Structure formats: structure tokens, C-alpha cells
Short mmCIF file of C-alpha atoms and ligand atoms in Angstrom, two decimals:
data_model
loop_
_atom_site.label_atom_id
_atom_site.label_comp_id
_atom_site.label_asym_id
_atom_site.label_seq_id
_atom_site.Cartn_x
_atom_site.Cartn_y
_atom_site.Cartn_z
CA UNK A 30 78.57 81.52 69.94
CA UNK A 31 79.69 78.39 68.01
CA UNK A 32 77.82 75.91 69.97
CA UNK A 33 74.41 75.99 71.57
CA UNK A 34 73.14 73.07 73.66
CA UNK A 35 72.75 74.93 77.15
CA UNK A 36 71.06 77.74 78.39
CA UNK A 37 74.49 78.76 79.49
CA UNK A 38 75.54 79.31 76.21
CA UNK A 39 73.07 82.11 76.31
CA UNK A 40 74.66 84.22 79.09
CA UNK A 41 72.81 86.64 80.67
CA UNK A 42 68.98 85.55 79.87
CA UNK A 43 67.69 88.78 80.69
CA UNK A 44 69.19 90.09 77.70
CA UNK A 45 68.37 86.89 75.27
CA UNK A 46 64.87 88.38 76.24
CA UNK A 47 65.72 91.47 75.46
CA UNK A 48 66.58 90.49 72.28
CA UNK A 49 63.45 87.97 71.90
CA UNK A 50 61.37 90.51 72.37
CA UNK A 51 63.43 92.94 69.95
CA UNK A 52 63.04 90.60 67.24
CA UNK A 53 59.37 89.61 68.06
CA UNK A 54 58.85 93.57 67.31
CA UNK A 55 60.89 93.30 63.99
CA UNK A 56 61.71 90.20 63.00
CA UNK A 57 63.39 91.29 59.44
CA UNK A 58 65.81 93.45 61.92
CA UNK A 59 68.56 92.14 61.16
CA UNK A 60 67.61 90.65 57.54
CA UNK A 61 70.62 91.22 55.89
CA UNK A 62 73.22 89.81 58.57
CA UNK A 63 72.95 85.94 56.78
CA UNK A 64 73.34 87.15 53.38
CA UNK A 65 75.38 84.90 51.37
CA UNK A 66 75.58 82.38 54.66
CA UNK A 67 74.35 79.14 54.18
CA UNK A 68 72.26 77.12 56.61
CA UNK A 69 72.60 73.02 56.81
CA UNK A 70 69.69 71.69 58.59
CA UNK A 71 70.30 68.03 59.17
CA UNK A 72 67.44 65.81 60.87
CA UNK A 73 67.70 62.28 61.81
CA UNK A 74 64.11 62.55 63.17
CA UNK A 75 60.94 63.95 62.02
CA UNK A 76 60.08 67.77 62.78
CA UNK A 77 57.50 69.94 62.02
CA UNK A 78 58.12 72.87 64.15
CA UNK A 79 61.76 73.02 64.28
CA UNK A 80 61.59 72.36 60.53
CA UNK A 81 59.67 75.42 60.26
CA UNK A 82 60.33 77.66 62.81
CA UNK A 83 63.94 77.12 62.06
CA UNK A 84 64.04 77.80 58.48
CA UNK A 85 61.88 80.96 59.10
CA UNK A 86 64.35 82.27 61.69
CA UNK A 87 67.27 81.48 59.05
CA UNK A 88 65.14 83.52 56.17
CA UNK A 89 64.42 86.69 58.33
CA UNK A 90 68.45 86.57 58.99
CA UNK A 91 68.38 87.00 55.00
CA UNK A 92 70.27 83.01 55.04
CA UNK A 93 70.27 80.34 52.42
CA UNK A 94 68.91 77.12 54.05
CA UNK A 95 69.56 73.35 52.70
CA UNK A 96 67.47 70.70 54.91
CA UNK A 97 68.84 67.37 54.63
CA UNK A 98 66.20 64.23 55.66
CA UNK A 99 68.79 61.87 56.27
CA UNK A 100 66.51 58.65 56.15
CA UNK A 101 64.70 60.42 53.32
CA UNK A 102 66.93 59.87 50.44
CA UNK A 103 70.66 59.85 52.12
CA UNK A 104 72.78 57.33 52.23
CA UNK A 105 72.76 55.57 55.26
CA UNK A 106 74.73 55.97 58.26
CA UNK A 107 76.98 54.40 60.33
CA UNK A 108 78.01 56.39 63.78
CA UNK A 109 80.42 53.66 65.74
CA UNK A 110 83.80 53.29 64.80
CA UNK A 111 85.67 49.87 64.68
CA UNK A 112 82.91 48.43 62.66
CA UNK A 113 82.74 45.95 59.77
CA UNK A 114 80.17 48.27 57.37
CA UNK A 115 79.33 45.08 55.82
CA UNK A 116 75.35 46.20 56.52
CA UNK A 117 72.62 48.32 54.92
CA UNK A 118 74.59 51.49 56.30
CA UNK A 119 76.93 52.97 52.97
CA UNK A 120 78.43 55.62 54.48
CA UNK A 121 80.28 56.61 57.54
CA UNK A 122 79.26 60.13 59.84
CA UNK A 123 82.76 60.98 59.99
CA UNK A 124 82.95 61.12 55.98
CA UNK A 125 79.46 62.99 55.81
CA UNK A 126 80.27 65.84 58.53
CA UNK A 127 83.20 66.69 56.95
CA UNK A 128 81.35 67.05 54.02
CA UNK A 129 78.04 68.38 55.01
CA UNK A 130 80.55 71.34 57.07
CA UNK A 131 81.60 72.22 53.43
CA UNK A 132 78.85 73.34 51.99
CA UNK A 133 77.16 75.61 54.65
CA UNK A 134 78.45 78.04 57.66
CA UNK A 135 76.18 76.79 60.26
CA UNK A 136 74.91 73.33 61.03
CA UNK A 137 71.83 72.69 63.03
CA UNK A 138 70.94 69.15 64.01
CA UNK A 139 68.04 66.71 65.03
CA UNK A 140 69.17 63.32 66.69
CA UNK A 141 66.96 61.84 69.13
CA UNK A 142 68.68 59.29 71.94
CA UNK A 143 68.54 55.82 71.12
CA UNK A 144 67.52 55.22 74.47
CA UNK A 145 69.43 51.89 74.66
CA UNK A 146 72.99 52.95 75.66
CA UNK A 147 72.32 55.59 78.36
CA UNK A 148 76.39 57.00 78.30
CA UNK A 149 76.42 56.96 74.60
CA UNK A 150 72.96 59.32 74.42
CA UNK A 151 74.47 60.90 77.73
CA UNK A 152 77.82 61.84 76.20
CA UNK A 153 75.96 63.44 72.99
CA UNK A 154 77.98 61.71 71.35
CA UNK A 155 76.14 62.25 67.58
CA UNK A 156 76.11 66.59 68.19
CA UNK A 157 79.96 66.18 69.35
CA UNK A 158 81.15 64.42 66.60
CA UNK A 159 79.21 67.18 64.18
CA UNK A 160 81.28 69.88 66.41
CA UNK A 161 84.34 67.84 66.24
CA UNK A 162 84.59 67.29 62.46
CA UNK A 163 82.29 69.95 60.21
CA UNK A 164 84.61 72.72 61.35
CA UNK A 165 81.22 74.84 61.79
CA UNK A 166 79.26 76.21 64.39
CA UNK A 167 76.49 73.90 65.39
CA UNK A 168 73.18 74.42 67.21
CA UNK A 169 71.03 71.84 68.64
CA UNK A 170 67.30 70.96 67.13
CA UNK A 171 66.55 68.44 69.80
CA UNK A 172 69.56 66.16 70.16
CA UNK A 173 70.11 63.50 72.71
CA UNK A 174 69.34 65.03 75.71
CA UNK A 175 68.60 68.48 75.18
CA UNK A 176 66.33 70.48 73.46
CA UNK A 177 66.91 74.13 73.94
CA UNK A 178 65.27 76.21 71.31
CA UNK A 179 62.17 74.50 72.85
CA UNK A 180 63.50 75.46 76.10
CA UNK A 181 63.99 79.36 75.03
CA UNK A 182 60.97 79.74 73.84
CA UNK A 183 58.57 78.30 76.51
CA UNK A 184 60.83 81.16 78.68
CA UNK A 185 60.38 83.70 76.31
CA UNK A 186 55.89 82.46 76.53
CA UNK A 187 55.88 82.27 80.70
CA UNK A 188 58.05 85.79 80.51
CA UNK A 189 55.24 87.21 78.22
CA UNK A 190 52.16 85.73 80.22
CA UNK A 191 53.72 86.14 83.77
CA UNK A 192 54.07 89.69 83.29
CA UNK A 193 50.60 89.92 83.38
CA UNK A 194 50.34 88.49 87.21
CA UNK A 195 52.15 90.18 89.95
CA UNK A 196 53.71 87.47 91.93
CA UNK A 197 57.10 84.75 91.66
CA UNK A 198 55.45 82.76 88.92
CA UNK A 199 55.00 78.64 90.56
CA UNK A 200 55.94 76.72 86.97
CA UNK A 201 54.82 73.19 87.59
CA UNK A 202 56.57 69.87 85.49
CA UNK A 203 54.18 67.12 85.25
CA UNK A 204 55.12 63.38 83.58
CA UNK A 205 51.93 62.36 81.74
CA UNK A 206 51.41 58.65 79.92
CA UNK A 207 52.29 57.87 76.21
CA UNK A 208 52.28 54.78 74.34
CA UNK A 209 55.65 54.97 73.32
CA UNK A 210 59.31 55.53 75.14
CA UNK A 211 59.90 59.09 74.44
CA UNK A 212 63.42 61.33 75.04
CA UNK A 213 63.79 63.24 78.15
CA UNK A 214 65.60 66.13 75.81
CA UNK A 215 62.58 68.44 76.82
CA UNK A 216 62.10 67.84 80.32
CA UNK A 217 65.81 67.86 80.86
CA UNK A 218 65.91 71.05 78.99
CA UNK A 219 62.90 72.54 80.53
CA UNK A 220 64.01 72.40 84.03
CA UNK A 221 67.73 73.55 83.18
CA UNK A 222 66.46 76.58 81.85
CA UNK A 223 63.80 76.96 84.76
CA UNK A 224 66.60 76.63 87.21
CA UNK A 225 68.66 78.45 85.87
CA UNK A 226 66.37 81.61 85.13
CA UNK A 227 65.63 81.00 89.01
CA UNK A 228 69.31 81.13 89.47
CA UNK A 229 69.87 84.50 87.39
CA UNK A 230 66.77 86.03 89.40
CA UNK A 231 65.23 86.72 86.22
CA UNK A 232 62.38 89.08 86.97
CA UNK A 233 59.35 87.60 85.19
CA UNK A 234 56.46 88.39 87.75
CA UNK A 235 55.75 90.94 90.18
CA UNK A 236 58.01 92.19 93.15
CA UNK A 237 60.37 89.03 93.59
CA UNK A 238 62.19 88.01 91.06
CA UNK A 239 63.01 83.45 89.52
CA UNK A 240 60.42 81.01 89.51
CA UNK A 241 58.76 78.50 92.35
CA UNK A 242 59.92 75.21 90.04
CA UNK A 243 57.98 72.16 90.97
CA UNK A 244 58.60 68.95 88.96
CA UNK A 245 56.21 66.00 89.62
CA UNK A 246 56.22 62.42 88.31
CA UNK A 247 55.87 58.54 89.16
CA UNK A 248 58.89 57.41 90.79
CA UNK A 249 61.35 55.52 88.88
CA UNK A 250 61.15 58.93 86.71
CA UNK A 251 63.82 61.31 88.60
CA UNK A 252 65.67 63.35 85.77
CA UNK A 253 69.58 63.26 85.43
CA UNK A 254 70.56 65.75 88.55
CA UNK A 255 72.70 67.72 86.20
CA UNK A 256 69.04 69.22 84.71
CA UNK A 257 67.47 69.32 87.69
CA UNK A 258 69.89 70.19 90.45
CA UNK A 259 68.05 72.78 93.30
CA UNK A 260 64.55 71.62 91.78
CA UNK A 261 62.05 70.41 93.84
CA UNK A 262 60.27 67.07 93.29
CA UNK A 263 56.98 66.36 94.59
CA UNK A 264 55.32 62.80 93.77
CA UNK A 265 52.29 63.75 94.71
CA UNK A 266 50.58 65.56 91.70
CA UNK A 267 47.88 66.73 93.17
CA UNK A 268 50.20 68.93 96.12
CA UNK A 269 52.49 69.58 92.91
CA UNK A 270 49.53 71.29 90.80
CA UNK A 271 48.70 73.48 93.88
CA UNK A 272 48.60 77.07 93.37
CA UNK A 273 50.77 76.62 90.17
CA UNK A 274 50.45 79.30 87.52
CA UNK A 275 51.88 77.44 84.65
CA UNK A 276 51.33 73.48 84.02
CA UNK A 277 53.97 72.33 81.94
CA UNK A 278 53.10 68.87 80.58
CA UNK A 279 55.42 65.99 78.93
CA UNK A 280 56.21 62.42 78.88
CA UNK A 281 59.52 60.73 79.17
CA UNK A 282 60.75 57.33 79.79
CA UNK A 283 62.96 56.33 82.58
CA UNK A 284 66.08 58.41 82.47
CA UNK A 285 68.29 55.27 83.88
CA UNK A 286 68.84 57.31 87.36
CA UNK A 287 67.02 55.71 90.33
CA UNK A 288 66.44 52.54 88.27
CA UNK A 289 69.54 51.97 86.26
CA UNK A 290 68.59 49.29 84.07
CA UNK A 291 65.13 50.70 83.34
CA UNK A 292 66.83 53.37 80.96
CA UNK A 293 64.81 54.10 77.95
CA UNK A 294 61.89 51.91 79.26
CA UNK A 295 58.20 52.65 80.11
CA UNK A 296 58.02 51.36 83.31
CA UNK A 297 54.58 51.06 84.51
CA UNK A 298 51.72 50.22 81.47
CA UNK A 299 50.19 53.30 80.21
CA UNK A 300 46.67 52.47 81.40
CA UNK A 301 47.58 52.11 85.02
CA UNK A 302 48.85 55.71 84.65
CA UNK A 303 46.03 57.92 83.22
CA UNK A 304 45.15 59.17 86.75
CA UNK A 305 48.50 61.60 85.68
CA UNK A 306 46.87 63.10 82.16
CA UNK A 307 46.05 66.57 82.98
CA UNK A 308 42.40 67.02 82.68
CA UNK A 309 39.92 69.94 84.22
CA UNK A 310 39.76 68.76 87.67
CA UNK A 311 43.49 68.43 87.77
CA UNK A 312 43.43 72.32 86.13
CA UNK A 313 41.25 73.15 89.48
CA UNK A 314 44.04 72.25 91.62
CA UNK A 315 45.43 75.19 90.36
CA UNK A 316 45.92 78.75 90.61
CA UNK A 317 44.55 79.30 86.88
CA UNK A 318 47.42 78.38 85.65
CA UNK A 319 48.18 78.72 82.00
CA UNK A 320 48.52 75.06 80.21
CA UNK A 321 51.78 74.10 78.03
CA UNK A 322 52.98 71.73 75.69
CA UNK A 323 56.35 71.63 73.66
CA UNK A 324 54.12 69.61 70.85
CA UNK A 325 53.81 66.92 69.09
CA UNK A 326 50.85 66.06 71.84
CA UNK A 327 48.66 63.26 72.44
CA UNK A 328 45.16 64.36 73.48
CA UNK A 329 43.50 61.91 75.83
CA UNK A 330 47.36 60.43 76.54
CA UNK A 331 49.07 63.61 77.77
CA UNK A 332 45.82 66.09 78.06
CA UNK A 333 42.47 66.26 77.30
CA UNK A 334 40.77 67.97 74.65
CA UNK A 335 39.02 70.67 77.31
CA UNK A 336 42.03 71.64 78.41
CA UNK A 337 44.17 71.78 75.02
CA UNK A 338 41.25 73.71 73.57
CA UNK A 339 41.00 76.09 76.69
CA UNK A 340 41.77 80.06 76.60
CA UNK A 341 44.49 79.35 79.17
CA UNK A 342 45.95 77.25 77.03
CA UNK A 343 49.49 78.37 75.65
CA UNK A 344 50.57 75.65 73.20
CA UNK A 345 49.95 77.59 69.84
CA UNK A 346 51.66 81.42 70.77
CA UNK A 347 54.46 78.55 72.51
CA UNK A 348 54.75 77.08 68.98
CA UNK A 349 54.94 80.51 67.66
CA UNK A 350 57.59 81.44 69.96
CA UNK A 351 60.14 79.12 68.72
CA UNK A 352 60.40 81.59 65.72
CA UNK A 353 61.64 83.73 68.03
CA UNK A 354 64.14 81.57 70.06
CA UNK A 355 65.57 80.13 66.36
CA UNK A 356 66.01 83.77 65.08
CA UNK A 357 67.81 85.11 68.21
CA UNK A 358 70.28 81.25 68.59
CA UNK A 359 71.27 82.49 64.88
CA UNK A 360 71.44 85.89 64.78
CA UNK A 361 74.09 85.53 68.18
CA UNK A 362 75.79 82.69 65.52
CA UNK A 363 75.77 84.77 62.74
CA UNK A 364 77.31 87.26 65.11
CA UNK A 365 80.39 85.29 65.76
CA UNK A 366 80.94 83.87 62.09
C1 LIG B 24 59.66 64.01 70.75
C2 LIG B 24 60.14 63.96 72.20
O1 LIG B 24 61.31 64.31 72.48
O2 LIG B 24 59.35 63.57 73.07
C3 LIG B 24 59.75 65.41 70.20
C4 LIG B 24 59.18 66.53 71.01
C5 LIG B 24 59.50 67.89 70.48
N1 LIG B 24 58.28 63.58 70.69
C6 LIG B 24 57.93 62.45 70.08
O3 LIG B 24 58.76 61.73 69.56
C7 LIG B 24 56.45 62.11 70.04
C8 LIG B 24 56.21 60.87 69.24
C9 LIG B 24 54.80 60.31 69.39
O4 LIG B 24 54.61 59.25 68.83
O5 LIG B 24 53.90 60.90 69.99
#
């Protein structure tokens, strides 16, 4: 594997959680496979999970990690071409790849979407030019429009807690309100990876095998169809949240699909929307279902503090999971070096 942005690239996802739950069993395994191998973790955002769980996948592997903060002491970069670099940027991204490729073997990065120029965020055009010119394998820590370690590990947390019901698990998408215009890298990724473990018939309940995937949002909100093709989107939250057995929360501005030139925009103000953040009575709806978060969350914005702090609530061991999901993205790279 020398590129990982899908959940495609995985294969066969019965086996990735075969070897999830391998490595949740052991995770030194396979601690000497990244010795001498050099890890380049390169973040144009801020992180706190995939800073950590990332660099604590790359040390079971036995790997030598560098972390670059690229707006934390780097010189500043330009991405375009054609362009007079008569600005506050010093350096150009296709010098830097090249030379961030020659210090390490693998290169994971963090680049959010500028949510301005929806074919430029579309194409992934930052992770492609990393692939293109560092002559290194390179993973995805929440690029543009994907975000899949996040994605692999809420699978690997509904395959643990669905095993423990005996039915198709219903896995419910919900838009809640935020302040600010956020990415749709973890939606999009979310549902890609629901559908497609739907697709693969991945047995993660009782008799039948998939997931019942619901999504459920404001209009104006539709994700790009390439995520979300076979989904089902219901508008109404409330027939959305019925007999669900996992709520999966997150905000996202408009991904530019029903309402072209709302791209990147909030389109209705926040405090006409707070009928969406998931509180107990919306939890009632419910069948029970288990609560989850990909984190950084808002409480009172996204979900209230009763239902956060609830027993049914999955956002910490979902955290902890993406561990897991780092160690088994490099182990497959490490496998292929
Ligand atoms: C990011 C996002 O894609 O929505 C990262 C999630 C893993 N979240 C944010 O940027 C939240 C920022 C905020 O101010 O709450």
C-alpha cells in the first residue's frame, strides 16, 4: 500500500479487522518491522489525536517519527504554480516535498480544504502533489476531503459494540450546528466506509450481515454522491434517529452540491439550528443507540453534556481506537516498503 485515502485501499475490510483486532491484542506485534524507517508527519492544521495516536502507532511499529508544524516554525508555503512569490510565503511545496520525501520513508499528512475553491479541495490537490513529488508512500491524516483513519476506527468501535446486539446494526449520520464552517472530510469519509462495509456484507451484528445507513441533515447539506452513493437520506431527524443503534454526530458546511455557490458556507445561522444538537430526548428516539463523535466536539453546539457524559457514549474507546487504525494503515505500508 503506498497510498491510503479510501477505504478501498484497504481491500477486504473483514480482514483490516482481523488485523485491528490482532494488534488491539498485541500492539508491539510487529515492533520491530519500522526499525530504522523513518516517519514524516507533516500537519498544516492542528491535531491532537492524530498527532498522538499516529506517532504511537509509528512507535509500536519500532519507527523513528519527525512531526513537522508547518505554521509552527517552517517557512511558509506557497501551493499554486504561476505565481509571483513576491508575499509572506518563502518557499514553494514543490521544493519542500521533494525535500521532506528525503529524509523519511513514509509521509503522513494533515491539510484541511480551504473551502473556497470547491475543485481545487475536490481534486486533493495538496495530498497529490505530496504523492507526486516525495517519491514516498503517503497516508492521509485528514486531508481535503477525507479522513480515513477516523473512518477505520469508528468501524473497528461499531464492529466491537455491535457484536454485542444481534441484529443489522441501523448507524445513523446526523449534521449538528457549529459556529464555524467546518470540512466535510469526516462525514464524507464516514459514510464511504459505512457503504462500503454495507457493500462487502461485513458481518458486524447478528444473523444478516452490512449496516441500515441513514444520513440526516438540513437541506442544502447533501454530501458529494461519490461518499454517499446507495445511502439513504432522511431530512427528517426525528424519523432518521428511529430505532438507530449508533448516532453518529458531526457538522459540516455546505459541500457545494445542491447549492453550488454555497460551498464552504454555513448556510442557515447557528441559532436557528439547535433543534438538530443531539440531546436526551433526541437519544429517546432511539433504539439505545450508542453515541459517537470523531472529536474535537462542541458540547451544547453538537451535543449536550448528558449525552457526551452518558455510558452509551463511545467517543473516548473511539479516540482510543484510532491507535489501532494508525498501527494497522502502517504496518500494511511498512509491508510494501
Ligand atoms: C475538524 C473537522 O474536520 O471538522 C477536525 C475533526 C477531526 N474539526 C475542526 O476543525 C473543529 C474546529 C472547531 O473550532 O471546533
Amino acid at each position: 500500500m503506498n497510498s491510503f485515502l479510501n477505504a478501498k485501499d484497504l481491500g477486504d475490510l473483514k480482514e483490516a479487522l482481523r488485523e485491528a483486532a490482532e494488534i488491539k491484542s498485541d500492539r508491539f506485534r510487529y515492533d520491530t518491522l519500522g526499525k530504522n524507517k523513518t516517519l514524516l508527519m507533516v500537519f498544516f492544521n492542528n491535531s491532537l489525536r492524530t498527532r498522538l495516536s499516529t506517532q504511537k502507532a509509528a512507535m509500536n511499529l519500532g519507527m523513528n517519527v519527525i512531526v513537522l508544524d508547518v505554521n509552527a516554525g517552517a517557512w511558509k508555503l506557497e501551493t499554486e504554480r504561476g505565481v509571483i512569490m513576491d508575499g509572506d510565503k518563502s518557499e514553494h511545496l514543490l521544493e519542500a516535498i521533494p525535500v521532506m520525501g528525503s529524509f523519511c520513508d513514509v509521509i503522513g499528512i494533515r491539510s484541511f480544504a480551504g473551502l473556497t475553491d470547491r475543485d481545487y479541495d475536490y481534486a486533493e490537490t495538496v495530498y497529490h502533489q505530496f504523492v507526486q513529488h516525495s517519491g514516498k508512500p503517503v497516508f492521509a491524516m485528514e486531508t481535503a476531503t477525507v479522513h480515513p483513519l477516523q473512518a477505520f476506527a469508528d468501524l473497528i468501535t461499531i464492529s466491537e459494540y455491535a457484536s454485542k446486539r444481534c441484529k443489522r446494526p441501523k448507524v445513523v449520520l446526523t449534521w449538528a450546528p457549529h459556529p464555524r464552517a467546518l470540512p466535510q472530510a469526516v462525514p464524507n469519509s464516514f459514510a464511504q466506509w459505512m457503504q462500503e462495509a454495507d457493500r462487502q456484507a461485513l458481518p458486524l451484528g447478528g444473523s444478516k450481515a452490512g449496516i441500515d445507513f441513514v444520513i440526516t441533515h438540513p437541506e442544502g447539506y447533501e454530501l458529494d454522491p461519490d461518499f454517499t452513493t446507495g445511502a439513504t437520506v432522511e431530512y427528517d431527524q426525528r424519523k432518521a434517529f428511529e430505532g438507530a443503534d449508533f448516532i453518529y454526530a458531526k457538522n459540516w458546511s455546505c459541500p457545494g452540491v445542491t447549492h453550488p455557490a454555497g460551498y464552504g458556507k454555513i448556510l442557515h445561522d447557528y441559532h436557528q439550528m439547535m433543534h438538530w444538537t443531539v440531546d436526551a430526548e433526541h437519544m429517546e428516539w432511539t433504539n439505545h443507540a450508542h453515541f459517537m463523535h470523531c472529536l474535537p466536539v462542541r458540547r451544547g453546539m453538537i451535543v449536550t453534556d448528558d449525552v457526551i457524559e452518558a455510558p452509551s457514549s463511545l467517543v473516548i474507546p473511539e479516540a482510543a481506537n484510532r491507535e489501532i487504525s494508525a498501527t494497522v494503515i502502517l504496518k500494511r505500508i511498512l509491508q510494501s516498503l
